[in-house]
mmCIF file of N, CA and C in Angstrom:
data_model
loop_
_atom_site.group_PDB
_atom_site.id
_atom_site.type_symbol
_atom_site.label_atom_id
_atom_site.label_comp_id
_atom_site.label_asym_id
_atom_site.label_seq_id
_atom_site.Cartn_x
_atom_site.Cartn_y
_atom_site.Cartn_z
ATOM 1 N N MET A 26 198.592 21.841 153.903
ATOM 2 C CA MET A 26 199.243 20.594 153.725
ATOM 3 C C MET A 26 200.805 20.937 153.171
ATOM 4 N N LYS A 27 201.838 20.376 153.762
ATOM 5 C CA LYS A 27 202.840 20.545 153.147
ATOM 6 C C LYS A 27 203.321 19.512 151.842
ATOM 7 N N ASN A 28 204.268 19.702 151.088
ATOM 8 C CA ASN A 28 204.773 19.108 149.994
ATOM 9 C C ASN A 28 206.126 19.136 149.868
ATOM 10 N N ARG A 29 206.583 18.035 148.968
ATOM 11 C CA ARG A 29 208.115 18.234 148.481
ATOM 12 C C ARG A 29 208.277 18.407 146.960
ATOM 13 N N VAL A 30 207.438 19.054 146.425
ATOM 14 C CA VAL A 30 207.363 19.327 145.004
ATOM 15 C C VAL A 30 208.422 20.263 144.571
ATOM 16 N N LYS A 31 208.685 21.077 145.293
ATOM 17 C CA LYS A 31 209.705 21.942 144.855
ATOM 18 C C LYS A 31 211.232 21.050 145.057
ATOM 19 N N GLU A 32 211.434 20.522 146.327
ATOM 20 C CA GLU A 32 212.599 19.684 146.428
ATOM 21 C C GLU A 32 212.659 18.579 145.319
ATOM 22 N N LEU A 33 211.576 17.890 144.854
ATOM 23 C CA LEU A 33 211.607 16.985 143.943
ATOM 24 C C LEU A 33 211.914 17.539 142.487
ATOM 25 N N ARG A 34 211.278 18.544 142.252
ATOM 26 C CA ARG A 34 211.491 19.443 140.834
ATOM 27 C C ARG A 34 212.765 19.482 140.706
ATOM 28 N N GLU A 35 213.297 20.263 141.789
ATOM 29 C CA GLU A 35 215.020 20.720 141.913
ATOM 30 C C GLU A 35 215.822 19.826 141.499
ATOM 31 N N ASN A 36 215.647 18.603 142.283
ATOM 32 C CA ASN A 36 216.498 17.267 142.406
ATOM 33 C C ASN A 36 216.516 16.705 140.861
ATOM 34 N N ASN A 37 215.310 16.925 140.320
ATOM 35 C CA ASN A 37 215.365 16.238 138.949
ATOM 36 C C ASN A 37 215.379 17.266 137.816
ATOM 37 N N SER A 38 215.872 18.604 138.200
ATOM 38 C CA SER A 38 216.303 19.535 137.134
ATOM 39 C C SER A 38 215.115 19.807 136.395
ATOM 40 N N ILE A 39 213.845 20.090 136.763
ATOM 41 C CA ILE A 39 212.611 20.300 135.975
ATOM 42 C C ILE A 39 212.268 21.670 136.307
ATOM 43 N N THR A 40 212.018 22.649 135.373
ATOM 44 C CA THR A 40 211.570 23.759 135.807
ATOM 45 C C THR A 40 210.104 23.755 136.200
ATOM 46 N N GLN A 41 209.839 25.039 136.939
ATOM 47 C CA GLN A 41 208.250 24.945 137.229
ATOM 48 C C GLN A 41 207.467 24.959 135.878
ATOM 49 N N ASP A 42 207.811 25.510 134.856
ATOM 50 C CA ASP A 42 207.061 25.541 133.270
ATOM 51 C C ASP A 42 207.106 24.154 132.876
ATOM 52 N N LYS A 43 208.181 23.490 132.885
ATOM 53 C CA LYS A 43 208.028 22.145 132.447
ATOM 54 C C LYS A 43 207.058 20.944 133.394
ATOM 55 N N LEU A 44 207.310 21.236 134.777
ATOM 56 C CA LEU A 44 206.248 20.398 135.368
ATOM 57 C C LEU A 44 205.006 20.472 135.164
ATOM 58 N N GLY A 45 204.668 22.194 135.187
ATOM 59 C CA GLY A 45 203.391 22.446 134.789
ATOM 60 C C GLY A 45 202.733 21.807 133.500
ATOM 61 N N GLU A 46 203.642 21.822 132.445
ATOM 62 C CA GLU A 46 203.287 21.327 130.921
ATOM 63 C C GLU A 46 203.137 19.858 131.103
ATOM 64 N N MET A 47 203.855 19.005 132.015
ATOM 65 C CA MET A 47 203.882 17.576 132.244
ATOM 66 C C MET A 47 202.581 16.944 132.743
ATOM 67 N N VAL A 48 201.939 18.080 133.519
ATOM 68 C CA VAL A 48 200.847 17.829 134.510
ATOM 69 C C VAL A 48 199.583 18.556 133.741
ATOM 70 N N GLY A 49 199.726 19.220 132.833
ATOM 71 C CA GLY A 49 198.577 20.080 132.445
ATOM 72 C C GLY A 49 198.012 21.116 133.062
ATOM 73 N N VAL A 50 198.860 21.970 134.082
ATOM 74 C CA VAL A 50 198.424 23.077 134.692
ATOM 75 C C VAL A 50 199.735 24.170 134.387
ATOM 76 N N SER A 51 199.296 25.493 134.922
ATOM 77 C CA SER A 51 200.049 26.682 134.796
ATOM 78 C C SER A 51 201.311 26.749 135.566
ATOM 79 N N ARG A 52 202.363 27.380 135.320
ATOM 80 C CA ARG A 52 203.403 27.548 136.125
ATOM 81 C C ARG A 52 203.087 28.456 137.449
ATOM 82 N N ILE A 53 201.990 29.058 137.272
ATOM 83 C CA ILE A 53 201.477 29.576 138.635
ATOM 84 C C ILE A 53 200.874 28.770 139.552
ATOM 85 N N THR A 54 200.355 27.790 138.983
ATOM 86 C CA THR A 54 199.669 26.504 139.714
ATOM 87 C C THR A 54 200.684 25.895 140.510
ATOM 88 N N ILE A 55 202.013 25.689 139.801
ATOM 89 C CA ILE A 55 203.028 24.962 140.511
ATOM 90 C C ILE A 55 203.699 25.862 141.661
ATOM 91 N N ILE A 56 203.884 27.030 141.069
ATOM 92 C CA ILE A 56 204.451 28.051 142.271
ATOM 93 C C ILE A 56 203.665 28.121 143.489
ATOM 94 N N SER A 57 202.337 28.165 143.334
ATOM 95 C CA SER A 57 201.255 28.052 144.402
ATOM 96 C C SER A 57 201.469 26.825 145.174
ATOM 97 N N LEU A 58 201.535 25.600 144.427
ATOM 98 C CA LEU A 58 201.649 24.487 145.251
ATOM 99 C C LEU A 58 202.965 24.442 146.262
ATOM 100 N N GLU A 59 203.971 24.871 145.575
ATOM 101 C CA GLU A 59 205.247 24.858 146.234
ATOM 102 C C GLU A 59 205.483 25.667 147.516
ATOM 103 N N LYS A 60 204.768 26.671 147.363
ATOM 104 C CA LYS A 60 204.438 27.877 148.395
ATOM 105 C C LYS A 60 203.478 27.294 149.418
ATOM 106 N N GLY A 61 202.638 26.140 149.222
ATOM 107 C CA GLY A 61 201.589 25.576 150.093
ATOM 108 C C GLY A 61 200.515 26.514 150.248
ATOM 109 N N LYS A 62 200.266 27.123 149.109
ATOM 110 C CA LYS A 62 199.142 28.164 148.830
ATOM 111 C C LYS A 62 197.986 27.636 148.447
ATOM 112 N N TYR A 63 198.297 26.320 147.661
ATOM 113 C CA TYR A 63 197.296 25.505 146.942
ATOM 114 C C TYR A 63 197.291 24.209 146.979
ATOM 115 N N ASN A 64 196.178 23.687 147.620
ATOM 116 C CA ASN A 64 196.068 22.294 147.561
ATOM 117 C C ASN A 64 195.594 21.344 146.543
ATOM 118 N N PRO A 65 196.289 20.394 145.771
ATOM 119 C CA PRO A 65 195.716 19.951 144.491
ATOM 120 C C PRO A 65 194.741 19.155 144.597
ATOM 121 N N SER A 66 194.123 18.879 143.511
ATOM 122 C CA SER A 66 193.240 17.914 143.363
ATOM 123 C C SER A 66 193.733 16.509 143.206
ATOM 124 N N ILE A 67 192.925 15.478 143.853
ATOM 125 C CA ILE A 67 193.546 14.236 143.933
ATOM 126 C C ILE A 67 194.104 13.774 142.747
ATOM 127 N N MET A 68 193.598 13.967 141.509
ATOM 128 C CA MET A 68 194.063 13.773 140.100
ATOM 129 C C MET A 68 195.535 14.523 139.965
ATOM 130 N N LEU A 69 195.668 15.922 140.176
ATOM 131 C CA LEU A 69 196.969 16.492 140.132
ATOM 132 C C LEU A 69 197.882 15.880 141.064
ATOM 133 N N ALA A 70 197.692 15.553 142.080
ATOM 134 C CA ALA A 70 198.442 14.973 143.098
ATOM 135 C C ALA A 70 198.923 13.696 142.582
ATOM 136 N N TYR A 71 198.143 12.921 141.959
ATOM 137 C CA TYR A 71 198.518 11.527 141.644
ATOM 138 C C TYR A 71 199.521 11.666 140.274
ATOM 139 N N LYS A 72 199.395 12.806 139.363
ATOM 140 C CA LYS A 72 200.037 13.176 138.041
ATOM 141 C C LYS A 72 201.554 13.543 138.568
ATOM 142 N N ILE A 73 201.463 14.248 139.592
ATOM 143 C CA ILE A 73 202.857 14.651 140.042
ATOM 144 C C ILE A 73 203.634 13.724 140.646
ATOM 145 N N ALA A 74 202.871 13.043 141.468
ATOM 146 C CA ALA A 74 203.580 11.872 142.157
ATOM 147 C C ALA A 74 203.994 10.531 140.838
ATOM 148 N N LYS A 75 203.368 10.703 140.086
ATOM 149 C CA LYS A 75 203.724 9.690 139.070
ATOM 150 C C LYS A 75 205.000 10.119 138.319
ATOM 151 N N ILE A 76 205.089 11.248 138.139
ATOM 152 C CA ILE A 76 206.188 12.078 137.223
ATOM 153 C C ILE A 76 207.554 11.589 138.136
ATOM 154 N N PHE A 77 207.661 11.740 139.722
ATOM 155 C CA PHE A 77 208.602 11.347 140.433
ATOM 156 C C PHE A 77 208.885 9.937 140.798
ATOM 157 N N ASN A 78 207.878 8.863 140.350
ATOM 158 C CA ASN A 78 207.776 7.444 140.592
ATOM 159 C C ASN A 78 207.670 7.266 141.953
ATOM 160 N N LEU A 79 206.844 8.274 142.849
ATOM 161 C CA LEU A 79 206.630 8.257 144.191
ATOM 162 C C LEU A 79 205.192 7.960 144.198
ATOM 163 N N THR A 80 204.635 7.678 145.319
ATOM 164 C CA THR A 80 202.935 7.742 145.875
ATOM 165 C C THR A 80 202.675 9.085 146.173
ATOM 166 N N ILE A 81 201.525 9.281 146.391
ATOM 167 C CA ILE A 81 201.017 10.898 146.507
ATOM 168 C C ILE A 81 201.522 11.078 147.975
ATOM 169 N N GLU A 82 201.335 10.055 149.072
ATOM 170 C CA GLU A 82 201.863 10.295 150.399
ATOM 171 C C GLU A 82 203.334 10.495 150.647
ATOM 172 N N GLU A 83 204.086 10.357 149.436
ATOM 173 C CA GLU A 83 205.437 10.401 149.657
ATOM 174 C C GLU A 83 205.892 11.971 149.249
ATOM 175 N N VAL A 84 204.911 12.671 148.330
ATOM 176 C CA VAL A 84 205.072 13.936 147.790
ATOM 177 C C VAL A 84 204.328 14.910 148.699
ATOM 178 N N PHE A 85 203.199 14.477 149.036
ATOM 179 C CA PHE A 85 202.060 15.448 149.637
ATOM 180 C C PHE A 85 202.040 14.900 151.440
ATOM 181 N N LEU A 86 202.479 15.807 152.275
ATOM 182 C CA LEU A 86 202.317 15.251 153.495
ATOM 183 C C LEU A 86 201.227 15.760 154.282
ATOM 184 N N PHE A 87 200.236 14.991 154.547
ATOM 185 C CA PHE A 87 199.213 15.304 155.306
ATOM 186 C C PHE A 87 199.570 15.261 156.663
ATOM 187 N N GLU A 88 199.129 16.546 157.141
ATOM 188 C CA GLU A 88 199.092 16.741 158.527
ATOM 189 C C GLU A 88 197.685 16.841 159.505
ATOM 190 N N GLY A 89 197.716 15.920 160.549
ATOM 191 C CA GLY A 89 196.338 16.179 161.064
ATOM 192 C C GLY A 89 196.073 17.276 162.070
#
């Protein structure tokens, strides 16, 4: 699953550490998300989307 986490994080001047703190995960988890190596739980996807005032679908791009 592709996502816009890195793009949104950088556009908002948020570090990987800070985003991890904000959603309750480690920096390593954020790195894995950004590289597409980890698909988030629905709760984590919701928390990340909420930080950027977007929907889950606007952050995480589901491909069929």
